[in-house]
Short mmCIF file of C-alpha atoms and ligand atoms in Angstrom, two decimals:
data_model
loop_
_atom_site.label_atom_id
_atom_site.label_comp_id
_atom_site.label_asym_id
_atom_site.label_seq_id
_atom_site.Cartn_x
_atom_site.Cartn_y
_atom_site.Cartn_z
CA MET A 1 4.90 -13.21 25.92
CA LYS A 2 2.82 -13.91 22.78
CA ASP A 3 3.37 -11.54 19.81
CA ILE A 4 0.29 -9.35 19.23
CA THR A 5 0.07 -7.23 16.07
CA MET A 6 -2.02 -4.08 15.69
CA ILE A 7 -2.96 -3.06 12.14
CA ILE A 8 -3.82 0.65 11.86
CA GLY A 9 -5.79 1.42 8.68
CA ALA A 10 -7.04 -2.20 8.52
CA ASN A 11 -10.06 -1.32 6.35
CA GLY A 12 -7.99 -0.06 3.44
CA GLN A 13 -6.79 -1.71 0.24
CA LEU A 14 -3.59 -3.02 1.83
CA GLY A 15 -4.88 -3.27 5.41
CA THR A 16 -7.68 -5.69 4.53
CA GLU A 17 -5.31 -8.13 2.87
CA ILE A 18 -2.35 -7.76 5.24
CA SER A 19 -4.73 -8.34 8.20
CA ALA A 20 -6.24 -11.45 6.62
CA ALA A 21 -2.82 -12.85 5.67
CA LEU A 22 -1.40 -12.25 9.17
CA ARG A 23 -4.47 -13.77 10.87
CA GLU A 24 -4.01 -16.82 8.65
CA LEU A 25 -0.33 -17.07 9.63
CA THR A 26 -0.37 -16.30 13.35
CA GLY A 27 -4.00 -16.83 14.46
CA ALA A 28 -7.02 -14.51 14.39
CA ASP A 29 -6.80 -13.47 18.06
CA THR A 30 -3.18 -12.27 17.66
CA VAL A 31 -4.09 -9.53 15.16
CA ILE A 32 -5.99 -6.44 16.39
CA CYS A 33 -7.51 -4.62 13.41
CA THR A 34 -8.11 -0.87 13.83
CA ASP A 35 -9.35 1.92 11.57
CA LEU A 36 -11.10 5.28 11.72
CA ALA A 37 -13.91 3.69 9.70
CA ALA A 38 -16.58 1.32 10.99
CA PRO A 39 -15.60 -2.33 10.61
CA THR A 40 -16.41 -4.51 7.63
CA ALA A 41 -17.96 -7.93 8.30
CA ALA A 42 -14.84 -9.67 6.95
CA LEU A 43 -12.66 -8.03 9.62
CA THR A 44 -14.98 -8.37 12.68
CA GLU A 45 -16.03 -11.95 11.97
CA LYS A 46 -12.45 -13.12 12.05
CA GLY A 47 -11.00 -11.37 15.15
CA PRO A 48 -10.80 -8.23 17.32
CA TYR A 49 -11.61 -4.83 15.75
CA LEU A 50 -11.30 -1.32 17.24
CA GLN A 51 -12.55 1.90 15.69
CA LEU A 52 -9.89 4.51 16.50
CA ASP A 53 -8.21 7.63 15.16
CA VAL A 54 -4.41 7.32 14.82
CA THR A 55 -4.06 11.08 15.43
CA ASN A 56 -5.38 10.59 18.99
CA ALA A 57 -2.22 9.58 20.90
CA ASN A 58 -4.02 8.77 24.18
CA ILE A 59 -6.59 6.44 22.63
CA LEU A 60 -3.83 4.73 20.67
CA ALA A 61 -1.67 4.26 23.80
CA GLU A 62 -4.64 2.83 25.74
CA ALA A 63 -5.39 0.30 22.99
CA VAL A 64 -1.73 -0.73 22.73
CA SER A 65 -1.43 -1.36 26.45
CA LYS A 66 -4.86 -3.02 26.79
CA TYR A 67 -4.04 -5.58 24.09
CA LYS A 68 -0.29 -5.85 24.98
CA VAL A 69 0.63 -5.03 21.39
CA THR A 70 4.16 -6.01 20.33
CA HIS A 71 4.06 -5.18 16.60
CA ILE A 72 2.34 -2.31 14.73
CA TYR A 73 1.61 -2.06 11.00
CA HIS A 74 0.86 1.65 10.62
CA LEU A 75 -0.99 1.78 7.27
CA ALA A 76 -3.41 4.68 7.89
CA ALA A 77 -2.86 7.60 5.52
CA LEU A 78 -4.45 9.90 2.98
CA LEU A 79 -3.08 8.89 -0.43
CA SER A 80 -1.83 11.11 -3.29
CA ALA A 81 -5.05 12.18 -5.03
CA SER A 82 -7.04 12.49 -1.77
CA GLY A 83 -4.11 14.38 -0.23
CA GLU A 84 -4.06 16.95 -3.04
CA LYS A 85 -7.79 17.57 -2.46
CA ASN A 86 -7.20 18.07 1.28
CA PRO A 87 -3.52 18.82 2.01
CA ASP A 88 -4.16 19.98 5.62
CA LEU A 89 -5.86 16.71 6.53
CA ALA A 90 -3.14 14.74 4.70
CA TRP A 91 -0.47 16.45 6.82
CA LYS A 92 -2.45 15.84 10.03
CA VAL A 93 -3.23 12.16 9.47
CA ASN A 94 0.04 11.19 7.81
CA MET A 95 2.43 13.13 10.07
CA GLU A 96 0.69 13.18 13.47
CA GLY A 97 -0.30 9.54 13.01
CA THR A 98 3.26 8.46 12.22
CA LEU A 99 4.76 10.47 15.08
CA ASN A 100 2.20 9.02 17.53
CA VAL A 101 3.13 5.47 16.50
CA LEU A 102 6.89 6.15 16.67
CA ASN A 103 6.61 7.87 20.07
CA LEU A 104 4.63 4.93 21.43
CA ALA A 105 7.37 2.54 20.31
CA ARG A 106 10.03 4.82 21.82
CA GLU A 107 8.28 4.95 25.22
CA ASN A 108 6.73 1.50 25.42
CA LYS A 109 9.41 -1.20 25.38
CA GLN A 110 6.83 -3.98 24.92
CA ILE A 111 6.64 -2.82 21.26
CA LYS A 112 9.24 -4.79 19.32
CA GLN A 113 8.64 -3.74 15.71
CA ILE A 114 6.88 -1.14 13.54
CA TYR A 115 6.02 -1.23 9.84
CA PHE A 116 5.65 2.07 7.96
CA PRO A 117 4.72 1.94 4.25
CA SER A 118 6.29 4.61 2.10
CA SER A 119 5.72 5.19 -1.61
CA ILE A 120 7.27 6.07 -4.97
CA ALA A 121 5.63 9.46 -4.24
CA VAL A 122 8.79 10.38 -2.25
CA PHE A 123 10.46 11.06 -5.61
CA GLY A 124 10.06 14.24 -7.66
CA PRO A 125 11.05 16.07 -10.83
CA ASN A 126 14.78 15.99 -10.09
CA THR A 127 14.91 12.25 -9.51
CA PRO A 128 16.19 10.14 -12.45
CA ILE A 129 12.97 8.90 -14.04
CA GLU A 130 14.19 5.52 -15.30
CA ASN A 131 15.46 2.91 -12.84
CA THR A 132 15.26 5.45 -10.02
CA PRO A 133 18.10 4.61 -7.62
CA GLN A 134 17.62 3.77 -3.93
CA PHE A 135 19.43 6.94 -2.88
CA SER A 136 18.52 9.90 -5.08
CA ALA A 137 17.08 13.41 -5.09
CA ASN A 138 13.89 13.38 -3.00
CA ASP A 139 11.90 16.46 -3.98
CA PRO A 140 8.24 15.36 -3.88
CA THR A 141 5.67 17.82 -5.24
CA THR A 142 2.57 16.40 -3.48
CA MET A 143 1.61 16.72 0.19
CA TYR A 144 1.39 12.91 0.21
CA GLY A 145 5.00 12.57 -1.02
CA ILE A 146 6.20 15.22 1.45
CA THR A 147 4.61 13.35 4.38
CA LYS A 148 5.94 9.98 3.20
CA TYR A 149 9.52 11.21 2.84
CA THR A 150 9.37 13.03 6.18
CA GLY A 151 7.99 9.81 7.65
CA GLU A 152 10.94 7.86 6.26
CA LEU A 153 13.41 10.35 7.78
CA LEU A 154 11.62 10.06 11.13
CA CYS A 155 11.79 6.25 10.97
CA ALA A 156 15.55 6.35 10.32
CA TYR A 157 15.97 8.91 13.14
CA TYR A 158 13.94 6.91 15.69
CA ASN A 159 15.95 3.81 14.80
CA ALA A 160 19.33 5.53 15.17
CA LYS A 161 18.47 7.66 18.22
CA PHE A 162 16.03 5.46 20.20
CA GLY A 163 16.64 1.95 18.82
CA VAL A 164 13.08 1.59 17.47
CA ASP A 165 13.03 -1.36 15.03
CA VAL A 166 10.99 0.35 12.32
CA ARG A 167 11.03 -0.97 8.75
CA SER A 168 9.69 0.52 5.55
CA LEU A 169 9.06 -0.11 1.84
CA ARG A 170 8.45 2.35 -1.01
CA TYR A 171 5.47 0.56 -2.54
CA PRO A 172 4.73 1.21 -6.20
CA GLY A 173 1.04 1.33 -7.27
CA ILE A 174 -0.68 -1.70 -5.73
CA ILE A 175 -3.22 -3.65 -7.81
CA SER A 176 -5.78 -5.91 -6.13
CA TRP A 177 -9.34 -7.22 -6.49
CA LYS A 178 -10.61 -7.78 -2.91
CA THR A 179 -10.83 -4.13 -1.77
CA PRO A 180 -11.07 -0.97 -3.89
CA PRO A 181 -8.08 1.40 -3.92
CA GLY A 182 -8.26 4.46 -1.67
CA GLY A 183 -7.63 7.60 -3.75
CA GLY A 184 -4.20 7.22 -5.37
CA THR A 185 -2.80 8.14 -8.78
CA THR A 186 -2.34 4.49 -9.80
CA ASP A 187 -6.02 3.60 -9.11
CA TYR A 188 -6.72 3.53 -12.88
CA ALA A 189 -4.83 0.23 -13.09
CA VAL A 190 -7.45 -1.40 -10.83
CA ASP A 191 -10.47 0.37 -12.40
CA THR A 192 -9.56 -1.00 -15.87
CA TYR A 193 -10.01 -4.62 -14.71
CA HIS A 194 -13.39 -3.84 -13.06
CA HIS A 195 -14.65 -2.22 -16.28
CA ALA A 196 -13.34 -5.12 -18.38
CA VAL A 197 -15.26 -7.80 -16.39
CA ASN A 198 -18.40 -5.63 -16.47
CA ASN A 199 -18.04 -5.35 -20.27
CA GLU A 200 -17.90 -1.57 -19.95
CA PRO A 201 -15.51 0.80 -21.79
CA TYR A 202 -13.03 2.63 -19.53
CA THR A 203 -11.97 6.28 -19.64
CA CYS A 204 -8.48 6.52 -18.16
CA PHE A 205 -7.47 9.66 -16.21
CA LEU A 206 -3.83 9.36 -17.38
CA LYS A 207 -2.33 9.61 -20.88
CA LYS A 208 -1.90 6.30 -22.68
CA ASP A 209 1.93 6.40 -22.57
CA THR A 210 2.34 7.23 -18.84
CA PHE A 211 4.64 4.61 -17.37
CA LEU A 212 4.48 3.95 -13.62
CA PRO A 213 5.93 1.22 -11.37
CA MET A 214 3.27 -1.25 -10.17
CA MET A 215 2.86 -4.46 -8.17
CA TYR A 216 0.21 -7.15 -7.67
CA MET A 217 -1.09 -7.49 -4.09
CA PRO A 218 0.31 -11.01 -3.42
CA ASP A 219 3.79 -9.66 -4.22
CA ALA A 220 3.23 -6.63 -1.93
CA ILE A 221 2.25 -8.91 0.96
CA LYS A 222 5.20 -11.22 0.28
CA ALA A 223 7.65 -8.28 0.29
CA THR A 224 6.17 -6.83 3.49
CA PHE A 225 6.46 -10.08 5.47
CA GLN A 226 9.92 -10.80 4.00
CA LEU A 227 11.18 -7.39 5.19
CA MET A 228 9.55 -7.73 8.63
CA ASN A 229 11.11 -11.19 9.13
CA ALA A 230 14.59 -10.27 7.85
CA PRO A 231 17.36 -10.41 10.49
CA GLU A 232 18.16 -6.86 11.68
CA ASP A 233 21.79 -7.07 10.62
CA THR A 234 20.81 -7.64 6.96
CA LEU A 235 19.13 -4.22 6.72
CA SER A 236 21.58 -1.68 5.31
CA THR A 237 19.12 1.24 5.36
CA ARG A 238 16.39 2.45 7.72
CA LEU A 239 14.95 4.74 5.09
CA ALA A 240 12.36 2.83 3.04
CA TYR A 241 13.60 0.27 0.51
CA ASN A 242 12.87 0.86 -3.18
CA LEU A 243 10.54 -1.92 -4.33
CA THR A 244 9.06 -2.83 -7.69
CA ALA A 245 7.67 -5.64 -9.82
CA ILE A 246 6.32 -4.32 -13.15
CA SER A 247 6.34 -0.99 -15.03
CA PHE A 248 3.67 -0.38 -17.65
CA SER A 249 1.57 2.31 -19.31
CA PRO A 250 -2.27 2.34 -19.54
CA GLU A 251 -1.92 1.39 -23.23
CA GLU A 252 0.25 -1.63 -22.40
CA GLN A 253 -2.11 -2.72 -19.65
CA ALA A 254 -5.10 -2.45 -22.02
CA ALA A 255 -3.22 -4.67 -24.53
CA SER A 256 -2.65 -7.23 -21.78
CA ILE A 257 -6.36 -7.18 -20.80
CA LYS A 258 -7.35 -7.60 -24.48
CA LYS A 259 -5.40 -10.89 -24.61
CA TYR A 260 -8.08 -12.32 -22.28
CA MET A 261 -11.01 -9.98 -23.08
CA PRO A 262 -10.59 -8.93 -26.74
CA ASP A 263 -13.62 -6.56 -26.68
CA PHE A 264 -12.22 -4.32 -23.90
CA GLN A 265 -12.24 -0.63 -24.94
CA ILE A 266 -10.20 2.19 -23.38
CA SER A 267 -10.00 5.95 -24.03
CA TYR A 268 -7.95 8.67 -22.33
CA GLU A 269 -8.98 11.93 -20.62
CA PRO A 270 -6.10 13.07 -18.39
CA ASP A 271 -7.05 15.08 -15.26
CA PHE A 272 -5.08 16.60 -12.31
CA ARG A 273 -3.56 13.20 -11.57
CA GLN A 274 -1.48 13.39 -14.79
CA ALA A 275 0.79 16.03 -13.18
CA ILE A 276 1.27 13.79 -10.14
CA ALA A 277 2.13 10.79 -12.35
CA ASP A 278 4.53 12.92 -14.41
CA SER A 279 6.48 13.81 -11.24
CA TRP A 280 7.00 10.13 -10.35
CA PRO A 281 9.48 7.57 -11.73
CA ASN A 282 8.74 5.39 -14.78
CA SER A 283 10.63 2.48 -13.25
CA ILE A 284 12.49 1.71 -10.02
CA ASP A 285 15.84 0.13 -9.15
CA ASP A 286 15.14 -2.19 -6.21
CA SER A 287 18.51 -3.96 -6.25
CA LEU A 288 19.20 -3.09 -2.58
CA ALA A 289 16.04 -4.95 -1.45
CA ARG A 290 17.08 -7.88 -3.64
CA ALA A 291 20.61 -7.91 -2.20
CA ASP A 292 19.75 -7.28 1.49
CA TRP A 293 16.78 -9.59 2.03
CA GLY A 294 16.30 -11.53 -1.20
CA TRP A 295 13.37 -9.63 -2.79
CA LYS A 296 12.01 -11.12 -6.05
CA PRO A 297 8.46 -10.61 -7.41
CA ASP A 298 6.32 -13.47 -8.77
CA PHE A 299 3.85 -11.65 -11.07
CA ASP A 300 4.48 -10.01 -14.44
CA LEU A 301 1.80 -7.98 -16.27
CA ASP A 302 0.08 -10.86 -18.09
CA ALA A 303 0.11 -13.16 -15.04
CA MET A 304 -1.46 -10.36 -13.00
CA SER A 305 -4.09 -9.58 -15.69
CA ARG A 306 -5.09 -13.27 -15.89
CA ASP A 307 -5.41 -13.57 -12.10
CA MET A 308 -7.27 -10.24 -11.66
CA LEU A 309 -9.79 -10.97 -14.42
CA ASP A 310 -10.32 -14.51 -13.18
CA ASN A 311 -10.95 -13.44 -9.57
CA LEU A 312 -13.14 -10.44 -10.49
CA SER A 313 -15.24 -12.63 -12.84
CA LYS A 314 -15.77 -15.18 -10.02
CA LEU A 315 -16.70 -12.37 -7.64
CA LYS A 316 -19.19 -10.93 -10.12
CA HIS A 317 -20.72 -14.38 -10.69
CA HIS A 318 -21.04 -14.86 -6.90
CA GLU A 319 -22.66 -11.42 -6.44
CA ASN A 320 -25.12 -12.10 -9.30
CA ASN A 321 -26.08 -15.43 -7.67
CA LEU A 322 -26.63 -13.72 -4.30
CA GLU A 323 -28.80 -11.07 -5.96
CA ALA A 324 -30.88 -13.77 -7.67
CA VAL A 325 -31.38 -15.64 -4.36
CA ASN A 326 -32.39 -12.44 -2.53
CA SER A 327 -34.81 -11.12 -5.18
N1 NAD B 1 -2.28 1.31 -2.36
C1 NAD B 1 -1.16 1.74 -2.94
O1 NAD B 1 -1.03 1.68 -4.18
C2 NAD B 1 -0.05 2.28 -2.09
C3 NAD B 1 1.17 2.62 -2.71
C4 NAD B 1 2.19 3.16 -1.93
C5 NAD B 1 2.04 3.29 -0.56
N2 NAD B 1 0.84 2.94 0.02
C6 NAD B 1 0.71 3.15 1.47
O2 NAD B 1 0.18 1.99 2.09
C7 NAD B 1 -0.69 2.39 3.17
C8 NAD B 1 -2.05 1.76 2.97
O3 NAD B 1 -2.56 2.19 1.73
P1 NAD B 1 -4.00 1.74 1.19
O4 NAD B 1 -3.93 1.74 -0.28
O5 NAD B 1 -4.46 0.54 1.91
O6 NAD B 1 -4.85 3.02 1.62
P2 NAD B 1 -6.43 3.13 1.80
O7 NAD B 1 -6.80 4.55 1.56
O8 NAD B 1 -7.12 2.07 1.03
O9 NAD B 1 -6.60 2.81 3.35
C9 NAD B 1 -6.18 3.69 4.37
C10 NAD B 1 -7.02 3.41 5.60
O10 NAD B 1 -6.62 4.33 6.62
C11 NAD B 1 -7.80 4.70 7.33
N3 NAD B 1 -7.61 5.97 8.00
C12 NAD B 1 -7.62 7.23 7.46
N4 NAD B 1 -7.44 8.15 8.40
C13 NAD B 1 -7.31 7.49 9.59
C14 NAD B 1 -7.12 7.90 10.92
N5 NAD B 1 -7.04 9.21 11.26
N6 NAD B 1 -7.02 6.95 11.89
C15 NAD B 1 -7.13 5.64 11.57
N7 NAD B 1 -7.33 5.19 10.32
C16 NAD B 1 -7.42 6.10 9.33
C17 NAD B 1 -8.89 4.78 6.27
O11 NAD B 1 -10.19 4.67 6.84
C18 NAD B 1 -8.53 3.59 5.37
O12 NAD B 1 -9.24 2.42 5.73
C19 NAD B 1 -0.73 3.91 3.17
O13 NAD B 1 0.15 4.39 4.15
C20 NAD B 1 -0.25 4.28 1.79
O14 NAD B 1 0.41 5.51 1.79
C21 NAD B 1 -0.19 2.44 -0.72
#
């Protein structure tokens, strides 16, 4: 039987790029993209797309059996800042959605593998802030972090109790140019690049010396596929793996952008997201991921800045040309 992958939350920042990368690798018709939102042209042009709600277990089960799905990437969630604005909805989507996916895999033996993304939001004020260890105090202070850590525990439980092959990574803040970020505390680190290519000053919602762990999208995709392809016996934990690439502050990122765009201006007006950032680690120890399945990132801060600015400038140029043709 051919492997068929369902991506849930395919319209999001990570979903868009994971879907495209998988379709490139395994063929467009082997990847079923799904999301609560209406499809984007990029996703429907290239393969099957279903609009569905992950909290509806029956609809999800129907889709899985109709398409004979063997692998699920369950990416749908409300992120940290959106979750603090609507904690009830964050609990519903993040917890009911995850349980629905895990129960499907438990009952339906055609499902071979599940991917569940976790986050550095699983850590809290009693976690060591520098080089946060893989196994540490997990006392998240946001609804998002609470649902992610509970999700991790459920994944480990479903693996031990029901043999579900579910794998997970604690992503740091993900930086990318193709799709905007979806309401997280690390979104500033994407907004800066957009403002820089538009020659606009940027007002950052975090203090200039707030360090957070981050990663460029190509590294996030590489890590995800590396984990999903790792032999089962190399995985020493079924909680999510700590994962990181770079740690920087808004001030350091601005200095990196200025190397390529010297006129870039930044100022700082911290809002409610500062408290969330303050409860998270400054940097992460991902040595277990490195030891178990060979994790190693490719991009440092300057390499990422160069690539982001280059791609966003090309995109802007392309959009300007389209506008000129259409006017
Ligand atoms: N982007 C990051 O920096 C980051 C960091 C750590 C972890 N993660 C995790 O990675 C996953 C993907 O994150 P993202 O940045 O792409 O998020 P995003 O907000 O950009 O995308 C989430 C997608 O889920 C969809 N969705 C929401 N509710 C749904 C529902 N009920 N049913 C079906 N779809 C629904 C949304 O429409 C959206 O397209 C999330 O689980 C997130 O917690 C992301």
